[in-house]
GROMACS .gro file of C-alpha atoms in nm:
model
  364
    1MET     CA    1  -5.521 -20.323  -4.778
    2ILE     CA    2  -5.209 -20.109  -4.799
    3ASP     CA    3  -5.095 -19.945  -4.474
    4LEU     CA    4  -5.050 -19.575  -4.555
    5ARG     CA    5  -4.915 -19.468  -4.216
    6PRO     CA    6  -4.596 -19.259  -4.258
    7ARG     CA    7  -4.270 -19.447  -4.210
    8LYS     CA    8  -3.902 -19.351  -4.204
    9LEU     CA    9  -3.877 -19.528  -4.538
   10ASP     CA   10  -4.125 -19.282  -4.691
   11ALA     CA   11  -3.925 -18.980  -4.577
   12TYR     CA   12  -3.605 -19.146  -4.704
   13ILE     CA   13  -3.744 -19.210  -5.055
   14VAL     CA   14  -3.914 -18.869  -5.079
   15ARG     CA   15  -3.592 -18.696  -4.975
   16LYS     CA   16  -3.393 -18.898  -5.230
   17PHE     CA   17  -3.649 -18.830  -5.505
   18ILE     CA   18  -3.684 -18.454  -5.453
   19SER     CA   19  -3.315 -18.383  -5.390
   20THR     CA   20  -3.200 -18.587  -5.691
   21PHE     CA   21  -3.467 -18.421  -5.908
   22PHE     CA   22  -3.352 -18.068  -5.830
   23ILE     CA   23  -2.982 -18.156  -5.853
   24ALA     CA   24  -3.041 -18.306  -6.200
   25LEU     CA   25  -3.250 -18.001  -6.286
   26ILE     CA   26  -2.977 -17.755  -6.188
   27LEU     CA   27  -2.704 -17.947  -6.371
   28ILE     CA   28  -2.897 -17.991  -6.697
   29ILE     CA   29  -3.030 -17.634  -6.698
   30GLY     CA   30  -2.677 -17.505  -6.640
   31ILE     CA   31  -2.550 -17.703  -6.941
   32VAL     CA   32  -2.841 -17.587  -7.158
   33ILE     CA   33  -2.785 -17.221  -7.065
   34ILE     CA   34  -2.416 -17.250  -7.161
   35PHE     CA   35  -2.506 -17.392  -7.502
   36ASP     CA   36  -2.782 -17.133  -7.547
   37ILE     CA   37  -2.542 -16.848  -7.470
   38SER     CA   38  -2.289 -16.979  -7.723
   39GLU     CA   39  -2.566 -16.995  -7.985
   40LYS     CA   40  -2.708 -16.646  -7.922
   41ILE     CA   41  -2.395 -16.455  -7.822
   42ASP     CA   42  -2.365 -16.298  -8.170
   43ASP     CA   43  -2.722 -16.166  -8.151
   44PHE     CA   44  -2.665 -16.027  -7.801
   45VAL     CA   45  -2.350 -15.844  -7.911
   46SER     CA   46  -2.475 -15.719  -8.249
   47LYS     CA   47  -2.802 -15.586  -8.101
   48GLU     CA   48  -2.632 -15.454  -7.785
   49ALA     CA   49  -2.851 -15.643  -7.540
   50PRO     CA   50  -2.791 -15.515  -7.182
   51LEU     CA   51  -2.641 -15.771  -6.943
   52LYS     CA   52  -2.919 -15.705  -6.692
   53ALA     CA   53  -3.184 -15.783  -6.956
   54ILE     CA   54  -3.002 -16.099  -7.065
   55ILE     CA   55  -2.992 -16.232  -6.709
   56PHE     CA   56  -3.324 -16.117  -6.562
   57ASP     CA   57  -3.552 -16.073  -6.865
   58TYR     CA   58  -3.437 -16.371  -7.066
   59TYR     CA   59  -3.261 -16.644  -6.870
   60LEU     CA   60  -3.448 -16.597  -6.544
   61ASN     CA   61  -3.771 -16.649  -6.740
   62PHE     CA   62  -3.618 -16.917  -6.960
   63VAL     CA   63  -3.554 -17.149  -6.663
   64PRO     CA   64  -3.920 -17.222  -6.566
   65TYR     CA   65  -4.014 -17.256  -6.934
   66PHE     CA   66  -3.737 -17.508  -7.005
   67MET     CA   67  -3.781 -17.688  -6.671
   68ASN     CA   68  -4.149 -17.747  -6.736
   69MET     CA   69  -4.102 -17.846  -7.101
   70PHE     CA   70  -3.856 -18.124  -7.012
   71SER     CA   71  -3.996 -18.216  -6.669
   72PRO     CA   72  -4.082 -18.571  -6.794
   73LEU     CA   73  -3.715 -18.621  -6.879
   74PHE     CA   74  -3.599 -18.491  -6.539
   75VAL     CA   75  -3.851 -18.704  -6.348
   76PHE     CA   76  -3.766 -19.021  -6.536
   77ILE     CA   77  -3.389 -18.979  -6.508
   78THR     CA   78  -3.426 -18.899  -6.137
   79VAL     CA   79  -3.629 -19.212  -6.063
   80ILE     CA   80  -3.407 -19.435  -6.275
   81PHE     CA   81  -3.087 -19.301  -6.117
   82PHE     CA   82  -3.158 -19.321  -5.745
   83THR     CA   83  -3.377 -19.634  -5.764
   84SER     CA   84  -3.106 -19.818  -5.962
   85LYS     CA   85  -2.855 -19.712  -5.697
   86MET     CA   86  -3.086 -19.842  -5.422
   87ALA     CA   87  -3.117 -20.172  -5.610
   88ALA     CA   88  -2.742 -20.195  -5.664
   89ASP     CA   89  -2.683 -20.140  -5.291
   90SER     CA   90  -2.942 -20.413  -5.213
   91GLU     CA   91  -3.164 -20.158  -5.035
   92ILE     CA   92  -3.476 -20.264  -5.225
   93ILE     CA   93  -3.411 -20.630  -5.138
   94ALA     CA   94  -3.383 -20.528  -4.771
   95ILE     CA   95  -3.707 -20.327  -4.793
   96LEU     CA   96  -3.902 -20.617  -4.941
   97SER     CA   97  -3.744 -20.862  -4.695
   98CYS     CA   98  -3.879 -20.655  -4.404
   99GLY     CA   99  -4.234 -20.733  -4.509
  100ILE     CA  100  -4.300 -20.410  -4.701
  101SER     CA  101  -4.474 -20.490  -5.027
  102PHE     CA  102  -4.373 -20.351  -5.362
  103HIS     CA  103  -4.709 -20.169  -5.377
  104ARG     CA  104  -4.644 -20.006  -5.038
  105MET     CA  105  -4.295 -19.902  -5.147
  106MET     CA  106  -4.456 -19.711  -5.436
  107VAL     CA  107  -4.646 -19.476  -5.198
  108PRO     CA  108  -4.359 -19.227  -5.138
  109TYR     CA  109  -4.279 -19.236  -5.510
  110ILE     CA  110  -4.638 -19.139  -5.597
  111PHE     CA  111  -4.634 -18.870  -5.326
  112SER     CA  112  -4.315 -18.719  -5.471
  113ALA     CA  113  -4.457 -18.738  -5.824
  114SER     CA  114  -4.768 -18.555  -5.697
  115LEU     CA  115  -4.552 -18.270  -5.563
  116ILE     CA  116  -4.369 -18.239  -5.896
  117ALA     CA  117  -4.695 -18.262  -6.096
  118LEU     CA  118  -4.849 -17.990  -5.878
  119LEU     CA  119  -4.541 -17.772  -5.925
  120SER     CA  120  -4.558 -17.824  -6.303
  121LEU     CA  121  -4.929 -17.744  -6.310
  122CYS     CA  122  -4.879 -17.422  -6.108
  123LEU     CA  123  -4.597 -17.320  -6.341
  124ASN     CA  124  -4.819 -17.387  -6.644
  125LEU     CA  125  -5.119 -17.194  -6.515
  126PHE     CA  126  -4.967 -16.904  -6.323
  127VAL     CA  127  -4.591 -16.854  -6.363
  128ILE     CA  128  -4.490 -16.947  -6.718
  129PRO     CA  129  -4.751 -16.735  -6.907
  130GLU     CA  130  -4.625 -16.421  -6.732
  131SER     CA  131  -4.257 -16.512  -6.767
  132ASN     CA  132  -4.309 -16.594  -7.136
  133LYS     CA  133  -4.428 -16.240  -7.201
  134THR     CA  134  -4.094 -16.100  -7.085
  135ARG     CA  135  -3.892 -16.378  -7.249
  136LEU     CA  136  -4.062 -16.345  -7.589
  137ASP     CA  137  -4.038 -15.963  -7.578
  138PHE     CA  138  -3.665 -15.999  -7.523
  139GLU     CA  139  -3.634 -16.248  -7.813
  140ASN     CA  140  -3.832 -16.019  -8.043
  141LYS     CA  141  -3.605 -15.727  -7.958
  142TYR     CA  142  -3.261 -15.883  -7.934
  143VAL     CA  143  -3.270 -16.226  -8.096
  144LYS     CA  144  -3.513 -16.241  -8.386
  145THR     CA  145  -3.865 -16.141  -8.479
  146ARG     CA  146  -4.115 -16.402  -8.365
  147PHE     CA  147  -4.440 -16.249  -8.490
  148MET     CA  148  -4.534 -16.298  -8.850
  149SER     CA  149  -4.814 -16.158  -9.057
  150VAL     CA  150  -5.104 -16.389  -9.119
  151GLY     CA  151  -5.048 -16.339  -9.490
  152ARG     CA  152  -5.295 -16.286  -9.770
  153ASN     CA  153  -5.668 -16.344  -9.800
  154VAL     CA  154  -5.761 -16.307  -9.433
  155HIS     CA  155  -6.126 -16.390  -9.362
  156TYR     CA  156  -6.272 -16.358  -9.007
  157GLN     CA  157  -6.612 -16.358  -8.847
  158ILE     CA  158  -6.552 -16.082  -8.590
  159SER     CA  159  -6.898 -16.112  -8.432
  160PRO     CA  160  -7.218 -16.306  -8.510
  161GLY     CA  161  -7.323 -16.198  -8.860
  162GLU     CA  162  -7.020 -15.972  -8.922
  163PHE     CA  163  -6.749 -16.092  -9.160
  164VAL     CA  164  -6.422 -15.916  -9.240
  165TYR     CA  165  -6.201 -15.983  -9.541
  166ALA     CA  166  -5.860 -15.836  -9.626
  167GLU     CA  167  -5.656 -15.925  -9.929
  168SER     CA  168  -5.332 -15.849  -9.742
  169PHE     CA  169  -5.205 -15.687  -9.425
  170SER     CA  170  -4.890 -15.482  -9.366
  171SER     CA  171  -4.750 -15.500  -9.013
  172TRP     CA  172  -4.519 -15.208  -9.090
  173ASN     CA  173  -4.796 -14.947  -9.124
  174LYS     CA  174  -5.079 -15.150  -8.964
  175THR     CA  175  -5.285 -15.137  -9.283
  176ALA     CA  176  -5.523 -15.392  -9.433
  177TYR     CA  177  -5.563 -15.364  -9.811
  178ARG     CA  178  -5.874 -15.444 -10.016
  179PHE     CA  179  -6.080 -15.437  -9.699
  180THR     CA  180  -6.441 -15.564  -9.687
  181LEU     CA  181  -6.695 -15.578  -9.404
  182GLU     CA  182  -7.019 -15.769  -9.458
  183ARG     CA  183  -7.322 -15.787  -9.229
  184ILE     CA  184  -7.555 -16.084  -9.265
  185GLU     CA  185  -7.890 -16.148  -9.095
  186ASP     CA  186  -8.105 -16.460  -9.146
  187ASN     CA  187  -7.870 -16.573  -9.423
  188LYS     CA  188  -7.928 -16.247  -9.611
  189LEU     CA  189  -7.668 -15.983  -9.693
  190ILE     CA  190  -7.777 -15.660  -9.521
  191SER     CA  191  -7.483 -15.430  -9.593
  192LYS     CA  192  -7.135 -15.435  -9.736
  193ILE     CA  193  -6.850 -15.190  -9.681
  194SER     CA  194  -6.558 -15.196  -9.922
  195ALA     CA  195  -6.243 -14.985  -9.892
  196GLU     CA  196  -5.910 -14.967 -10.067
  197SER     CA  197  -5.738 -14.977  -9.728
  198ALA     CA  198  -5.813 -14.982  -9.356
  199VAL     CA  199  -5.556 -14.829  -9.118
  200TYR     CA  200  -5.559 -14.919  -8.749
  201ASP     CA  201  -5.522 -14.627  -8.507
  202THR     CA  202  -5.346 -14.760  -8.197
  203THR     CA  203  -5.442 -14.451  -7.994
  204SER     CA  204  -5.818 -14.459  -8.045
  205GLY     CA  205  -5.851 -14.828  -8.130
  206LYS     CA  206  -6.050 -14.739  -8.443
  207TRP     CA  207  -6.007 -14.834  -8.808
  208ARG     CA  208  -5.978 -14.559  -9.068
  209LEU     CA  209  -6.129 -14.669  -9.401
  210LYS     CA  210  -5.997 -14.489  -9.709
  211LYS     CA  211  -6.188 -14.457 -10.037
  212TYR     CA  212  -6.481 -14.654  -9.909
  213PHE     CA  213  -6.814 -14.765 -10.057
  214ILE     CA  214  -7.114 -14.862  -9.842
  215ARG     CA  215  -7.395 -15.062 -10.000
  216ASP     CA  216  -7.715 -15.120  -9.796
  217TYR     CA  217  -7.959 -15.383  -9.925
  218ASN     CA  218  -8.334 -15.341  -9.878
  219GLU     CA  219  -8.601 -15.610  -9.852
  220ASP     CA  220  -8.733 -15.523 -10.199
  221LEU     CA  221  -8.389 -15.615 -10.342
  222THR     CA  222  -8.299 -15.252 -10.405
  223ASP     CA  223  -7.983 -15.106 -10.261
  224GLN     CA  224  -7.839 -14.771 -10.156
  225ILE     CA  225  -7.480 -14.676 -10.220
  226ARG     CA  226  -7.273 -14.424 -10.028
  227SER     CA  227  -6.908 -14.341 -10.072
  228GLY     CA  228  -6.640 -14.114  -9.935
  229GLU     CA  229  -6.270 -14.056  -9.897
  230GLN     CA  230  -6.239 -14.146  -9.530
  231LEU     CA  231  -6.446 -14.309  -9.255
  232ASP     CA  232  -6.354 -14.390  -8.894
  233THR     CA  233  -6.526 -14.692  -8.746
  234THR     CA  234  -6.495 -14.922  -8.445
  235LEU     CA  235  -6.473 -15.297  -8.509
  236ALA     CA  236  -6.432 -15.604  -8.287
  237LEU     CA  237  -6.093 -15.645  -8.454
  238SER     CA  238  -5.746 -15.533  -8.353
  239VAL     CA  239  -5.408 -15.540  -8.520
  240LYS     CA  240  -5.311 -15.841  -8.305
  241ASP     CA  241  -5.568 -16.049  -8.491
  242PHE     CA  242  -5.350 -16.027  -8.802
  243TYR     CA  243  -5.062 -16.212  -8.639
  244LEU     CA  244  -5.002 -16.580  -8.589
  245THR     CA  245  -5.075 -16.700  -8.236
  246GLU     CA  246  -4.831 -16.994  -8.226
  247ASN     CA  247  -4.612 -16.806  -7.976
  248THR     CA  248  -4.858 -16.563  -7.824
  249VAL     CA  249  -5.070 -16.844  -7.675
  250GLU     CA  250  -4.773 -16.921  -7.450
  251THR     CA  251  -4.818 -16.581  -7.281
  252LEU     CA  252  -5.188 -16.619  -7.198
  253THR     CA  253  -5.334 -16.721  -6.863
  254TYR     CA  254  -5.578 -17.010  -6.857
  255LYS     CA  255  -5.876 -16.771  -6.857
  256GLU     CA  256  -5.733 -16.566  -7.143
  257LEU     CA  257  -5.658 -16.886  -7.334
  258ASN     CA  258  -6.021 -17.001  -7.306
  259GLU     CA  259  -6.144 -16.657  -7.418
  260LEU     CA  260  -5.911 -16.669  -7.720
  261ILE     CA  261  -6.034 -17.018  -7.812
  262ALA     CA  262  -6.399 -16.904  -7.794
  263THR     CA  263  -6.322 -16.597  -8.008
  264GLN     CA  264  -6.122 -16.788  -8.269
  265ARG     CA  265  -6.386 -17.060  -8.296
  266MET     CA  266  -6.652 -16.797  -8.352
  267ARG     CA  267  -6.437 -16.635  -8.619
  268GLY     CA  268  -6.352 -16.961  -8.787
  269ASP     CA  269  -5.984 -16.885  -8.733
  270ALA     CA  270  -5.761 -17.181  -8.826
  271ASN     CA  271  -5.505 -17.062  -8.569
  272VAL     CA  272  -5.732 -17.190  -8.291
  273LYS     CA  273  -5.535 -17.516  -8.308
  274PHE     CA  274  -5.235 -17.343  -8.147
  275ALA     CA  275  -5.446 -17.234  -7.849
  276LEU     CA  276  -5.607 -17.579  -7.815
  277ILE     CA  277  -5.266 -17.750  -7.823
  278GLU     CA  278  -5.138 -17.514  -7.554
  279LYS     CA  279  -5.446 -17.567  -7.336
  280HIS     CA  280  -5.431 -17.947  -7.334
  281THR     CA  281  -5.051 -17.958  -7.305
  282ARG     CA  282  -5.070 -17.759  -6.981
  283PHE     CA  283  -5.261 -18.046  -6.819
  284ALA     CA  284  -5.124 -18.349  -7.004
  285LEU     CA  285  -4.758 -18.268  -6.928
  286PRO     CA  286  -4.787 -18.259  -6.544
  287PHE     CA  287  -4.983 -18.585  -6.547
  288SER     CA  288  -4.689 -18.760  -6.710
  289ALA     CA  289  -4.499 -18.737  -6.380
  290PHE     CA  290  -4.710 -19.023  -6.239
  291ILE     CA  291  -4.672 -19.246  -6.544
  292LEU     CA  292  -4.297 -19.201  -6.581
  293THR     CA  293  -4.237 -19.240  -6.207
  294ILE     CA  294  -4.410 -19.579  -6.195
  295MET     CA  295  -4.237 -19.683  -6.518
  296GLY     CA  296  -3.898 -19.577  -6.382
  297VAL     CA  297  -3.939 -19.776  -6.060
  298SER     CA  298  -4.060 -20.081  -6.251
  299LEU     CA  299  -3.754 -20.073  -6.477
  300SER     CA  300  -3.484 -19.996  -6.220
  301SER     CA  301  -3.593 -20.183  -5.905
  302ARG     CA  302  -3.421 -20.503  -6.020
  303LYS     CA  303  -3.052 -20.540  -5.940
  304ARG     CA  304  -2.855 -20.579  -6.264
  305ARG     CA  305  -2.514 -20.731  -6.309
  306GLY     CA  306  -2.399 -20.445  -6.534
  307GLY     CA  307  -2.475 -20.176  -6.272
  308ILE     CA  308  -2.695 -19.867  -6.307
  309GLY     CA  309  -2.557 -19.758  -6.645
  310TRP     CA  310  -2.791 -19.986  -6.837
  311ASN     CA  311  -3.095 -19.857  -6.644
  312ILE     CA  312  -2.998 -19.494  -6.700
  313GLY     CA  313  -2.952 -19.561  -7.073
  314ILE     CA  314  -3.297 -19.720  -7.098
  315GLY     CA  315  -3.448 -19.438  -6.894
  316ILE     CA  316  -3.304 -19.162  -7.111
  317ALA     CA  317  -3.414 -19.343  -7.428
  318LEU     CA  318  -3.772 -19.389  -7.305
  319ALA     CA  319  -3.795 -19.032  -7.170
  320PHE     CA  320  -3.681 -18.884  -7.501
  321THR     CA  321  -3.920 -19.114  -7.684
  322TYR     CA  322  -4.206 -18.986  -7.471
  323ILE     CA  323  -4.115 -18.619  -7.532
  324LEU     CA  324  -4.074 -18.687  -7.905
  325PHE     CA  325  -4.411 -18.862  -7.916
  326LEU     CA  326  -4.573 -18.573  -7.727
  327ARG     CA  327  -4.437 -18.325  -7.984
  328PHE     CA  328  -4.518 -18.552  -8.277
  329SER     CA  329  -4.879 -18.590  -8.157
  330GLN     CA  330  -4.926 -18.218  -8.223
  331MET     CA  331  -4.894 -18.295  -8.593
  332PHE     CA  332  -5.216 -18.496  -8.567
  333VAL     CA  333  -5.389 -18.171  -8.467
  334HIS     CA  334  -5.233 -17.963  -8.747
  335THR     CA  335  -5.329 -18.221  -9.009
  336GLY     CA  336  -5.680 -18.262  -8.867
  337VAL     CA  337  -5.637 -18.635  -8.803
  338LEU     CA  338  -5.733 -18.617  -8.433
  339PRO     CA  339  -5.904 -18.364  -8.205
  340PRO     CA  340  -5.654 -18.176  -7.982
  341TRP     CA  341  -5.762 -18.337  -7.654
  342ILE     CA  342  -5.717 -18.688  -7.795
  343ALA     CA  343  -5.387 -18.611  -7.969
  344LEU     CA  344  -5.228 -18.446  -7.664
  345TRP     CA  345  -5.341 -18.714  -7.419
  346LEU     CA  346  -5.256 -19.004  -7.652
  347PRO     CA  347  -4.890 -19.031  -7.535
  348ASN     CA  348  -5.004 -19.051  -7.172
  349VAL     CA  349  -5.261 -19.319  -7.253
  350LEU     CA  350  -5.014 -19.527  -7.456
  351TYR     CA  351  -4.738 -19.500  -7.196
  352ALA     CA  352  -4.989 -19.578  -6.921
  353PHE     CA  353  -5.049 -19.919  -7.083
  354ILE     CA  354  -4.674 -19.976  -7.119
  355THR     CA  355  -4.627 -19.874  -6.754
  356ALA     CA  356  -4.903 -20.109  -6.639
  357PHE     CA  357  -4.731 -20.399  -6.817
  358LEU     CA  358  -4.387 -20.315  -6.673
  359TYR     CA  359  -4.531 -20.273  -6.324
  360ARG     CA  360  -4.701 -20.610  -6.347
  361ILE     CA  361  -4.381 -20.794  -6.434
  362ALA     CA  362  -4.165 -20.591  -6.193
  363PRO     CA  363  -4.009 -20.788  -5.904
  364LYS     CA  364  -4.246 -20.818  -5.611
   0.00000   0.00000   0.00000
């Protein structure tokens, strides 16, 4: 049984882990910000973005977003770097020679990974959705337009038995053209409203139908037709529903994300895949801290003749491979090959097996 009583060794490894992690974080984020400024400087100047907005609205909110996105890379490089240095200085040999097992030495590593995973999870659930709202608003205003119209032939179920169709939607004047609303009960068409256009009133939250026709169907297969020039009506549909949610899901809290998923599933909205990807990524990404920490220790705990450079090279390659695989797995969701929860957790499962193998053959 492993002795879990705190030791000076635990504090030493935790201090090394956390300090190296944040130093690497600060250095890499600083480099990324410099490159990002050089890429967007023309947009900032041409659109006269205020310096205060650039610093506080964009980059201050960009840091947690970027830090969380590449946290697997930071964790892996951190573990590879300081563990390789410990191995090169014969510290790991001294630790094992003192009767401390390799399994016991892993305890402070797992504790540190838990702190980072908890930080990443808190950022995902509470901090990043709010910061993304400000960051994306800034990008929409000063960098480029992120929201795009859904396009043509939009078909939604806005509530049980109510179906909306629009041939096209104009974001400029918030108007849906060739608008149709159908109500169905017990697989029978009860009524149908057709209009040349439907304009959304942002003040009242109502839709104004122009040149409309209402057809009510009776049980005896007869129908009644009414028409008019204009009709105001309230629908469980807003102008936001006519925009892609690939970016907007990043601004939603976990509760709002679940509500959006339930609504989009009820409507049969194909964009639900963006929300599902975001939901499962928020949990799968923090969990990777444990896998990559154990993998990093298993790879770098052996003293190599060529120094720590070889370990760092392997670590960077594997970390980038993991991030690439995590992004590539999203394509399985878009193509319908795998359900979102399987596709987003697949990299963790695969790398968990690789980690188990490396840990088994690591020096004991």
